[in-house]
XYZ file of C-alpha atoms in Angstrom:
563
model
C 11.125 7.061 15.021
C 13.251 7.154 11.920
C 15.353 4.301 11.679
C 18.237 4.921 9.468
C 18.614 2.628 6.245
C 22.044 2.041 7.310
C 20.970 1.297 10.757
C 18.553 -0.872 9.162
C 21.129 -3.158 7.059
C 23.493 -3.566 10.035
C 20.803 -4.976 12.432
C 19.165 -7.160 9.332
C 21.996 -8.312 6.809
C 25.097 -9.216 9.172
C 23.169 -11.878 11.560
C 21.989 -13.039 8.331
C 18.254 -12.634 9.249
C 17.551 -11.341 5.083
C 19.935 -11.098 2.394
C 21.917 -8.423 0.952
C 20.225 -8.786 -2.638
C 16.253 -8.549 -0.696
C 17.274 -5.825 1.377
C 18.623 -3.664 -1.742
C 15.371 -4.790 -3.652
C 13.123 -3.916 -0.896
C 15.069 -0.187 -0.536
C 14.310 0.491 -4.103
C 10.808 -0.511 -3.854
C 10.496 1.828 -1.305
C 11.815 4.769 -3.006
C 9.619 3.747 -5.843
C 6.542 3.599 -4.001
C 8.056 6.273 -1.363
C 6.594 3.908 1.559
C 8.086 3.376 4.958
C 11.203 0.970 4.487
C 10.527 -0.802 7.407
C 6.889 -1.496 5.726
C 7.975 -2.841 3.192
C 10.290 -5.337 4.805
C 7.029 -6.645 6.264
C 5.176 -6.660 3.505
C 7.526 -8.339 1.488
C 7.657 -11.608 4.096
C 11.870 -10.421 4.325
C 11.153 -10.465 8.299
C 7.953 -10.380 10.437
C 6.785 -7.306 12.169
C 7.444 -8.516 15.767
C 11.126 -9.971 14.834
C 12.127 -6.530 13.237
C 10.657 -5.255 16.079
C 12.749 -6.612 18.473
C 15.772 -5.994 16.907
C 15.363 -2.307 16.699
C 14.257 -2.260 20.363
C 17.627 -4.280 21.408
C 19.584 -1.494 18.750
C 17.922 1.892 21.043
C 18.519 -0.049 24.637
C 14.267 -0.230 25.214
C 12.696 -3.456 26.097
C 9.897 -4.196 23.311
C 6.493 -4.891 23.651
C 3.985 -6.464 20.998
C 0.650 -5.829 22.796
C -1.197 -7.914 20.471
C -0.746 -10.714 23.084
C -1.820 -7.749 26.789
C -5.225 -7.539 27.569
C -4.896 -3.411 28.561
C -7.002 -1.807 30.991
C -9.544 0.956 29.908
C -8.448 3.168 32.398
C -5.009 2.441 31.982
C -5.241 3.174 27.761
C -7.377 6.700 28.513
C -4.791 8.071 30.963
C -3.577 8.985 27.305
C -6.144 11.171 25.422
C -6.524 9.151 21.970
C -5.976 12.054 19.852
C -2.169 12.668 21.600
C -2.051 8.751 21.179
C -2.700 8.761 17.248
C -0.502 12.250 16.649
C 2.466 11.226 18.756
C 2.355 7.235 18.549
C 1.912 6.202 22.154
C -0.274 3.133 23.797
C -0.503 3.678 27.846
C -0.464 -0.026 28.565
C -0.199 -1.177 31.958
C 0.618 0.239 35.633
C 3.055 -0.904 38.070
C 4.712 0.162 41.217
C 7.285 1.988 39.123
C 4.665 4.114 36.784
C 2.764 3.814 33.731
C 4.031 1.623 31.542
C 4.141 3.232 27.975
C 4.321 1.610 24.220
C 6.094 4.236 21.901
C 7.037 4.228 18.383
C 10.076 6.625 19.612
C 10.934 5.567 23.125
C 13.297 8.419 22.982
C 10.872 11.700 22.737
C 11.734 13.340 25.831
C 9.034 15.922 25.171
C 6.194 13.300 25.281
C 7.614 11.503 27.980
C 7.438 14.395 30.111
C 4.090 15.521 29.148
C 2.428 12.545 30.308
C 4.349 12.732 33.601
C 3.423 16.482 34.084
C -0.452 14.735 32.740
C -0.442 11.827 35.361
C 1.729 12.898 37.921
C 3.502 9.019 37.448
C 6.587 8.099 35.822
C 6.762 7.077 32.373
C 8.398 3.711 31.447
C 8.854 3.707 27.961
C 8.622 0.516 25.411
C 9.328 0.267 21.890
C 6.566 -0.670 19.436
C 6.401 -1.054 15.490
C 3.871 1.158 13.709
C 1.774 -1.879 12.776
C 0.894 -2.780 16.355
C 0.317 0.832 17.632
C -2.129 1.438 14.919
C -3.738 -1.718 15.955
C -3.793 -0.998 20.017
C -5.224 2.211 19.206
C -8.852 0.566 17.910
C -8.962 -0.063 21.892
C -10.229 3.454 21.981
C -13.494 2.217 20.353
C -16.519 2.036 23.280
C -17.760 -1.400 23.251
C -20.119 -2.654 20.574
C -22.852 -2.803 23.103
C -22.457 0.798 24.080
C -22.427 1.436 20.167
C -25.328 -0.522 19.742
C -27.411 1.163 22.475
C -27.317 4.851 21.436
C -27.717 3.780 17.683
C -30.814 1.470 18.732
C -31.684 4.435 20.871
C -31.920 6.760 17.640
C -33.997 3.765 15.293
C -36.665 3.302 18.257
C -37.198 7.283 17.901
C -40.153 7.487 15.590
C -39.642 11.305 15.195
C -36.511 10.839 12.891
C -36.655 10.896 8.961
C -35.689 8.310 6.849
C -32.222 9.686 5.941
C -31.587 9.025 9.520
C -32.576 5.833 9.988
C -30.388 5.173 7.084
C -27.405 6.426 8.335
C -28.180 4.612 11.947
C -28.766 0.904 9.793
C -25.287 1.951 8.182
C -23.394 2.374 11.363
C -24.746 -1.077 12.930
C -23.288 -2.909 9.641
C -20.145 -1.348 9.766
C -19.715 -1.585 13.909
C -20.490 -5.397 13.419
C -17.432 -5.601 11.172
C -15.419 -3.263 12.526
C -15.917 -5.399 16.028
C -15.552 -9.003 14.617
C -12.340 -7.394 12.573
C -10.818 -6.453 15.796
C -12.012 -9.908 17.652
C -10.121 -11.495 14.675
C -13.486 -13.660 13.782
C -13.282 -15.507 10.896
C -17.207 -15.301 9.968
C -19.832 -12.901 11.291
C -23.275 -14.353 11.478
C -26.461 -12.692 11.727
C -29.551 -15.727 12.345
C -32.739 -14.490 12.256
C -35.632 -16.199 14.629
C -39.079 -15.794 15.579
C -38.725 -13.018 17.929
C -35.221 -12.003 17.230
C -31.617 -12.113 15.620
C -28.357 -13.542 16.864
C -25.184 -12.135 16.172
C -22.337 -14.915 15.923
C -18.521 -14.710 15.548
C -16.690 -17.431 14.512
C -13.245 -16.952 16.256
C -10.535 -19.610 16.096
C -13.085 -22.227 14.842
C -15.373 -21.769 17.509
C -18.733 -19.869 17.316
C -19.266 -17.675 20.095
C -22.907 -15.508 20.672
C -22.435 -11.718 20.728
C -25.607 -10.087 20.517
C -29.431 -10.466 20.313
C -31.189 -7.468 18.236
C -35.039 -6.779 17.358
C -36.151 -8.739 14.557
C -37.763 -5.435 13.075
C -34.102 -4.469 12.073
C -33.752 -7.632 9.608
C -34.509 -6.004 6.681
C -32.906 -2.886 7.215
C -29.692 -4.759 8.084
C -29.256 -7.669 4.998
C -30.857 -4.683 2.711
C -27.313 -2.696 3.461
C -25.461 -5.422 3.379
C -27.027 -6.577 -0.054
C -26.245 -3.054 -1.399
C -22.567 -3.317 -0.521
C -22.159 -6.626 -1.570
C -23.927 -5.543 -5.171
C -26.318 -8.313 -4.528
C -30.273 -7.196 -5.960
C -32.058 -6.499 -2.350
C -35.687 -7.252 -4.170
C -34.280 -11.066 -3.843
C -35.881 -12.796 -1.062
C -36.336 -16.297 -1.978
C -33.155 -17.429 -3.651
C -29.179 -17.525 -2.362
C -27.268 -14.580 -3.248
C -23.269 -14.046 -3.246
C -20.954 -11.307 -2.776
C -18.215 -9.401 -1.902
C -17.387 -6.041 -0.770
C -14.332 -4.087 0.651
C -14.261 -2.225 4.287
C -11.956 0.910 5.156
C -10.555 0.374 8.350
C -7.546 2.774 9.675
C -5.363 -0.355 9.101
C -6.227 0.067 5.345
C -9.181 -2.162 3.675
C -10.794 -5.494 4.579
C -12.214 -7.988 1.647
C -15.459 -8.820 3.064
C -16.983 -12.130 1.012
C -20.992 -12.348 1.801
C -23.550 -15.737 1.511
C -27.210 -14.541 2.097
C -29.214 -17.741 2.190
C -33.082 -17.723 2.531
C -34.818 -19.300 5.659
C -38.003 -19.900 7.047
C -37.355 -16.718 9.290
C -35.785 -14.385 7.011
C -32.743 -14.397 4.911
C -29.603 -15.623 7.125
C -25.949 -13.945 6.542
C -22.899 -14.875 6.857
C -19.670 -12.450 6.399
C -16.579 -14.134 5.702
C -13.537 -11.250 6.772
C -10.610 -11.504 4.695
C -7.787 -9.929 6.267
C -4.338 -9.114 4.883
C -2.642 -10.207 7.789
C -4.196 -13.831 7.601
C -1.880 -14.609 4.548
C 1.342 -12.998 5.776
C 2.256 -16.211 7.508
C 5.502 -18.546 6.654
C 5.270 -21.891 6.806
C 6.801 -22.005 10.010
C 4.278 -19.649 12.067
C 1.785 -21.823 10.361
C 3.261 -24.956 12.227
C 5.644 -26.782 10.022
C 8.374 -28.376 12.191
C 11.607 -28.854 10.295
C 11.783 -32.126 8.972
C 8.529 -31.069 7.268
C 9.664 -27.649 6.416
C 12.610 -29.798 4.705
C 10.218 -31.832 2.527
C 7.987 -28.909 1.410
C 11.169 -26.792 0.450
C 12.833 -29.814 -1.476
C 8.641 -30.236 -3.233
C 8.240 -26.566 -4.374
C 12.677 -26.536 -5.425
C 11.361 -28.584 -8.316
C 10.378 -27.313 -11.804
C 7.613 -29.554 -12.786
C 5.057 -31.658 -10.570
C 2.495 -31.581 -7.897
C 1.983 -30.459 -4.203
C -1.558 -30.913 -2.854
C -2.830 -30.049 -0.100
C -5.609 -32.170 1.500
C -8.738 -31.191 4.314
C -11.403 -31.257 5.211
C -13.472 -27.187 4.821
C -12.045 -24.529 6.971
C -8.649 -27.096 7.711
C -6.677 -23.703 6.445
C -5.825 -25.167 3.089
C -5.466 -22.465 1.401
C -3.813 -20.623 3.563
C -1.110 -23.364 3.643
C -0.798 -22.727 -0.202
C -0.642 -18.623 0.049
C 2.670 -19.436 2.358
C 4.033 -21.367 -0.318
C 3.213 -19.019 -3.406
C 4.921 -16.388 -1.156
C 8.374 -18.509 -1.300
C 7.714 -19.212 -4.947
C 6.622 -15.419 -6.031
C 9.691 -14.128 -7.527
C 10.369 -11.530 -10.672
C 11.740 -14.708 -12.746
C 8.786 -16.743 -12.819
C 4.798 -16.132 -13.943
C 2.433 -17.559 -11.144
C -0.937 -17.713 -12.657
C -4.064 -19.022 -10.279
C -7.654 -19.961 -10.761
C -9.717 -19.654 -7.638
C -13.444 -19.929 -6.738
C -13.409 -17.319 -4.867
C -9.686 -14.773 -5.470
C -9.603 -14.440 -1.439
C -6.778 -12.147 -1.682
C -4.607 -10.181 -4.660
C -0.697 -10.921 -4.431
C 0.855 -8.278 -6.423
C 2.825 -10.131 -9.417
C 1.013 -12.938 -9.819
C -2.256 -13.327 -12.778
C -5.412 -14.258 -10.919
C -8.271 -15.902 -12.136
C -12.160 -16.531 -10.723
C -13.997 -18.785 -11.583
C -17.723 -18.111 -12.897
C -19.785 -20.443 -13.849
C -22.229 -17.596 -15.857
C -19.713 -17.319 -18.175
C -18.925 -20.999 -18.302
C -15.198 -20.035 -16.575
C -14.623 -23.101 -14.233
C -11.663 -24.567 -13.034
C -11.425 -26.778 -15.771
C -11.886 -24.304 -18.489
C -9.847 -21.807 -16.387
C -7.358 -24.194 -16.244
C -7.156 -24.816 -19.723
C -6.772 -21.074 -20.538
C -3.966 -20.884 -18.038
C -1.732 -23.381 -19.804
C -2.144 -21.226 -22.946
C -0.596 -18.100 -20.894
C 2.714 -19.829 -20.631
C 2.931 -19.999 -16.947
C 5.740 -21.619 -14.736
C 3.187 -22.195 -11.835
C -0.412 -22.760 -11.559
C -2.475 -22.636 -8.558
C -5.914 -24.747 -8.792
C -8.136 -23.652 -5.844
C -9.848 -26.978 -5.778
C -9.551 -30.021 -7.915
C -13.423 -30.901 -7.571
C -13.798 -32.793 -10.784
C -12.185 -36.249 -13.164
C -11.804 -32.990 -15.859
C -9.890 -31.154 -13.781
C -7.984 -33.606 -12.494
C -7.154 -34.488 -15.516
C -6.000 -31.145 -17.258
C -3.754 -30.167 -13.646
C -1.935 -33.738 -14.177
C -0.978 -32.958 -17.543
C 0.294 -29.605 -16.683
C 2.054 -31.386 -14.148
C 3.461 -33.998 -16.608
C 4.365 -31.105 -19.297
C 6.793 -28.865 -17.503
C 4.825 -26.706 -15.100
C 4.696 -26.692 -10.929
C 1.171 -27.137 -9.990
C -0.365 -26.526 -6.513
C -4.146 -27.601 -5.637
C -6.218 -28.615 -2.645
C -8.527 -31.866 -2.365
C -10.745 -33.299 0.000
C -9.269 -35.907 1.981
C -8.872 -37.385 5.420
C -5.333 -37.667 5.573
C -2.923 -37.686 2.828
C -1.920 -41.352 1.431
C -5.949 -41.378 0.718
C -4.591 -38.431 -1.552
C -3.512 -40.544 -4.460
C -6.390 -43.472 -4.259
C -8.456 -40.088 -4.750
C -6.464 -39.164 -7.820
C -7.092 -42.728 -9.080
C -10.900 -42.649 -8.210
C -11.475 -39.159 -10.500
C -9.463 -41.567 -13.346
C -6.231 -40.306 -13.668
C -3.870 -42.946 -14.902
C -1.891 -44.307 -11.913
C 1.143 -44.229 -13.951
C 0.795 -39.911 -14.264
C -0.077 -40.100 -10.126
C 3.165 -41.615 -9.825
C 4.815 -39.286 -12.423
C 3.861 -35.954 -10.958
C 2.736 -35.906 -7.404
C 5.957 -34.577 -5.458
C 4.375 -34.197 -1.684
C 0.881 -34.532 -0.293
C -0.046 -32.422 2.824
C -2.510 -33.412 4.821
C -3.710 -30.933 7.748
C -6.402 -29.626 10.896
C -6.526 -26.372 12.729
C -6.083 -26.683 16.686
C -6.738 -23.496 18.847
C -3.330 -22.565 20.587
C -3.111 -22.415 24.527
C -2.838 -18.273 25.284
C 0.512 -17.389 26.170
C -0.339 -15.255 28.959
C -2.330 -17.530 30.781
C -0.908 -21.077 30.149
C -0.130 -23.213 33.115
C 1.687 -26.898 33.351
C -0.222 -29.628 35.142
C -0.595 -33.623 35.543
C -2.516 -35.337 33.433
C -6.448 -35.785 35.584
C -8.209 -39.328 35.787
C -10.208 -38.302 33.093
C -7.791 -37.636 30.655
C -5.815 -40.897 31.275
C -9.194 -42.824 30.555
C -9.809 -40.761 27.447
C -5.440 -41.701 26.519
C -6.095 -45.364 27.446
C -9.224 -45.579 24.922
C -6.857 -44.104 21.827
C -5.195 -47.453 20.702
C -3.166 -44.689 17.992
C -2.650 -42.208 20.528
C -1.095 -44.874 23.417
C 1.359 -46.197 20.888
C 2.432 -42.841 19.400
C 3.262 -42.112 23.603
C 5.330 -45.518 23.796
C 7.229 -45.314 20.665
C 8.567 -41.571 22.074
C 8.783 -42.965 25.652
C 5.946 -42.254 27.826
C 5.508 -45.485 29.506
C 3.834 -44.238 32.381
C 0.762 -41.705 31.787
C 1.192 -40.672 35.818
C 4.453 -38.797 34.865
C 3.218 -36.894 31.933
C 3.338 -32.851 32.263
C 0.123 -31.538 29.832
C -0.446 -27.453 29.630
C -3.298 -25.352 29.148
C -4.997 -21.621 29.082
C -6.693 -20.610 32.869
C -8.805 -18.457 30.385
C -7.897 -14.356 30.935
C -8.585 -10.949 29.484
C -6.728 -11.774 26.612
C -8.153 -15.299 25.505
C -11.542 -13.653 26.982
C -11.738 -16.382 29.010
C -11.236 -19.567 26.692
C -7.782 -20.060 27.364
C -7.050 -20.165 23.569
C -5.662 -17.426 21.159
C -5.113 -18.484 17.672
C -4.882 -21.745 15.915
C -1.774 -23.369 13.906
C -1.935 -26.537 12.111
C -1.046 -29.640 12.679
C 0.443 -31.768 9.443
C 1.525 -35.203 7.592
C 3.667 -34.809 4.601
C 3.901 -37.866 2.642
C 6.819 -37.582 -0.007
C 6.873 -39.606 -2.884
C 9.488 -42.238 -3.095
C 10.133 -45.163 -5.217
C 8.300 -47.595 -2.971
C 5.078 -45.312 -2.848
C 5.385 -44.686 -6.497
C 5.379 -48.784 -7.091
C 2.505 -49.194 -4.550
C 0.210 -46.156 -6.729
C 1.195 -48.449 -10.063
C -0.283 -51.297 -8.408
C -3.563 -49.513 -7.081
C -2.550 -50.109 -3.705
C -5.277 -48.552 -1.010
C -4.802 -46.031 1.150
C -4.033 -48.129 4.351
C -1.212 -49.728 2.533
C 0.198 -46.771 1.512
C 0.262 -45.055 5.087
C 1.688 -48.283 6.492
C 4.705 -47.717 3.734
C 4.736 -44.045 3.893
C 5.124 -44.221 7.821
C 8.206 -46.706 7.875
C 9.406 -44.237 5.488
C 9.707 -41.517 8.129
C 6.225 -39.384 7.303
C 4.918 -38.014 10.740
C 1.322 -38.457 11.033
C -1.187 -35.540 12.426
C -1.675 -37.202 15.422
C 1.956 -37.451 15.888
C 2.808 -33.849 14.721
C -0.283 -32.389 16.996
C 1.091 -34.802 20.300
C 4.587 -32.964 19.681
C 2.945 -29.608 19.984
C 0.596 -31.153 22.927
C 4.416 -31.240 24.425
C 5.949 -28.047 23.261
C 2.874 -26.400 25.571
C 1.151 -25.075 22.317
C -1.728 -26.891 22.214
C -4.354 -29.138 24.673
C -4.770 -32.584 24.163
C -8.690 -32.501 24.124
C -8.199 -30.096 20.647
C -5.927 -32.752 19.004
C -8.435 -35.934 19.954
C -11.150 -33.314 18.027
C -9.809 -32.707 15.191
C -8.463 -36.290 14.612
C -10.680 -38.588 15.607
C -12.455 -39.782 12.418
């Protein structure tokens, strides 16, 4: 459905949900790149996909559905065939007592409507949905990757077929193994080989979960096509190899970053999926409450400094500093970054990665950036005293400078600084916030009951000395009276009761007394105990808050903080 621009402005500008000056821009862009204006509004980070959505849906008088949170039925999906589904933009989702309930990108097609009345014999209740989430739903056509896997395995275990064949079954098992963990929304696809066998693995939310079990005999046939793609020399057996390669999917392309890693069974891989859609979050879906959301605005509002972002591997670091490049990526500034690896290209901003064949690391990367006359500089990683060094001098001379370290929580941020040598007087001078952060999985919303807290859990409380005074100080005196939440496990959280993760933070902003305590090498108890009575809410505090607002379980926030 064409959505007038007109139409478009009225529902976005007057409730004040974008400005007038980012609408305009994002109208010309479109004519320039003659895309979809409502596409570009997403891509842009003016609005999210399932806001806009909404809005439209309330504008035409249709309830709207985002069926990236439903579970839908097989049969229910194939009551439409998929090639009406892709021409005409229509998801059969869901049956009631009513009729079929329908997910349409024009709710008001009366010809389509009727057709799959006339089809079914049911009535059709229509819902609006964006483009972005129909094109999704529709990979639900897909058999399952065991059925897949079958009648390709099927084909290999024929002896009678030629070798062009057997190629082109090897190339479908790669690309159904990323196609599946792509729409499973894993993280990491790993392929172990043992004895007798190899084990597929997702990673999904954190969590590795067991998929598959093939025939060892298709080892080498498998990290052979994946070496190709990955441009990685496939007569290399006994040494690590990296790489990365890009996927077509009918989304558009995945990255796809590749480790193959020699063991005594083989040669193990692991695919890292790098999806657009994993760095179109704000800081807000990514779990900043306000008071921090204040802190991090009134950090990146200044022209010079630092904001670091501290965690331990996988603690979604980085994509904590894509958010903020987003907010900072405008025409009037240069954004240059040096990375190890580029995850992702953001259009308008110089990338850099780092390779250490050419003697380009973040140091000397660094140093070439500050000779490009930037305005802000992204360091992937401070790993090293030299480039520590160099990124608090670009700090010190006029430039914004966002980096990640590796630290437990964030006042052991600056004793960190001061242990790679920087001068505690330059700490002091350019460190403007230090964020500190964990990933917790996030209870499914369509499953997600209240309950009282069990025996066990007030034993596991009671043995928290943190956790029991963090539950006084915001009144919970008595532990019988606490309501907790969590997932029954479903179709949609395939039975874990979790579906996605958000983080849980401490921001500690500088201040005068923090600044005096980093002069004085002061250690990193002492400067929590200050930074605290200064108002900074620690991760344990920020993740019992969301233990409250029913988005997460108290069993993930004891894992990820308990030292």
């Amino acid at each position: 459905m064409k959505i007038k621009i007109e139409k478009l402005k009225e529902l976005l500008i007057k409730p004040n949900h974008i400005s007038e000056a980012d609408f305009e821009t994002a109208v010309q862009t479109a004519k320039k790149k003659k895309k979809d204006l409502i596409e570009v509004l997403v891509d842009k980070h003016l609005i999210n996909d399932e806001q806009l959505g909404g809005l439209i849906a309330d504008s035409i008088g249709f309830p709207f559905i985002n069926l990236s949170k439903e579970k839908i039925d097989d049969q229910v999906l194939h009551l439409i065939p998929e090639l009406v589904a892709h021409s005409k933009g229509i998801v059969a989702f869901a049956r009631s007592e009513q009729g079929i309930k329908v997910a349409m990108t024009d709710p008001n097609d009366l010809e389509i409507r009727h057709f799959i009345e006339k089809r079914t014999g049911e009535q059709v209740i229509p819902y609006f949905i964006t483009k972005n989430d129909l094109e999704n739903s529709l990979f639900g056509y897909k058999p399952s990757l065991k059925d897949e896997f079958n009648k390709v395995l099927k084909r290999l275990k024929d002896k009678a077929i030629g070798r062009e064949q057997r190629d082109e079954a090897t190339v479908k098992i790669v690309d159904m193994l990323i196609m599946y963990g792509y729409l499973n929304k894993a993280s990491d696809i790993h392929i172990e080989p043992y004895l007798n066998k190899i084990v597929v693995r997702f990673r999904i939310d954190g969590i590795m979960h067991d998929v598959l079990e093939l025939s060892k005999e298709l080892l080498d046939l498998i990290v052979t096509r994946i070496k190709i793609l990955s441009k990685m020399r496939t007569d290399e057996h006994r040494a690590a190899q990296d790489g990365k390669f890009r996927f077509n999917t009918k989304e558009g392309f995945i990255d796809i970053r590749v480790s193959v890693v020699p063991v005594t069974e083989g040669e193990n891989v692991v695919m890292r999926i790098l999806a657009a859609q994993n760095r179109q979050f704000t800081l807000k879906d990514l779990g900043f409450f306000a008071g921090d959301l204040e802190k991090v605005n009134r950090a990146i509002k200044h022209p010079h400094g630092m904001i670091l972002v501290t965690g331990p591997t996988g603690s979604g670091k980085t994509t904590t500093l894509y958010a903020i490049l987003q907010i900072l990526n405008v025409r009037d500034v240069h954004i240059s970054t040096i990375e190890d690896p580029v995850e992702y290209d953001i259009e308008g901003i110089s990338q850099i990665q780092v390779n250490t064949k050419t003697n380009l690391t973040f140091a000397n990367g660094l140093r070439a950036i500050v000779r490009q006359d930037p305005d802000i500089i992204m360091v992937g990683e401070i790993r090293d005293k030299e480039t520590a060094s160099i990124a608090v001098n670009s700090a010190l001379t006029g430039h914004l400078v966002l980096s990640t370290l590796h630290t437990n929580d964030a006042a052991t941020t600056l004793p960190r600084l001061l242990d790679m040598e920087v001068e505690p007087f330059l700490i002091a001078s350019t460190v403007n916030i230090a964020i500190a952060q964990r990933l917790v999985r996030v209870i499914c919303e369509k499953c997600r009951y209240s309950y009282k807290l069990t025996k066990e859990e007030k034993e596991m409380i009671e043995k928290e000395k943190s956790l029991i005074r963090i539950l006084k100080k915001k009144g919970y005196l008595d532990l019988a009276k606490i309501t907790l939440y969590k997932g029954k496990g479903c179709k949609v959280c395939s039975q874990t009761g979790y579906a996605g993760r958000i983080g849980i933070y401490e921001i500690l902003e500088m201040n005068e007394k923090i600044k005096e305590m980093v002069l004085r090498n002061a250690s990193s108890d002492e400067i929590m105990k200050v930074a605290i009575e200064s108002g900074m809410t620690t991760m344990l505090e920020n993740g019992i808050e969301k233990i409250f607002e029913g988005v997460t379980t108290l069993q993930e926030i004891l894992r990820v903080t308990r030292d």
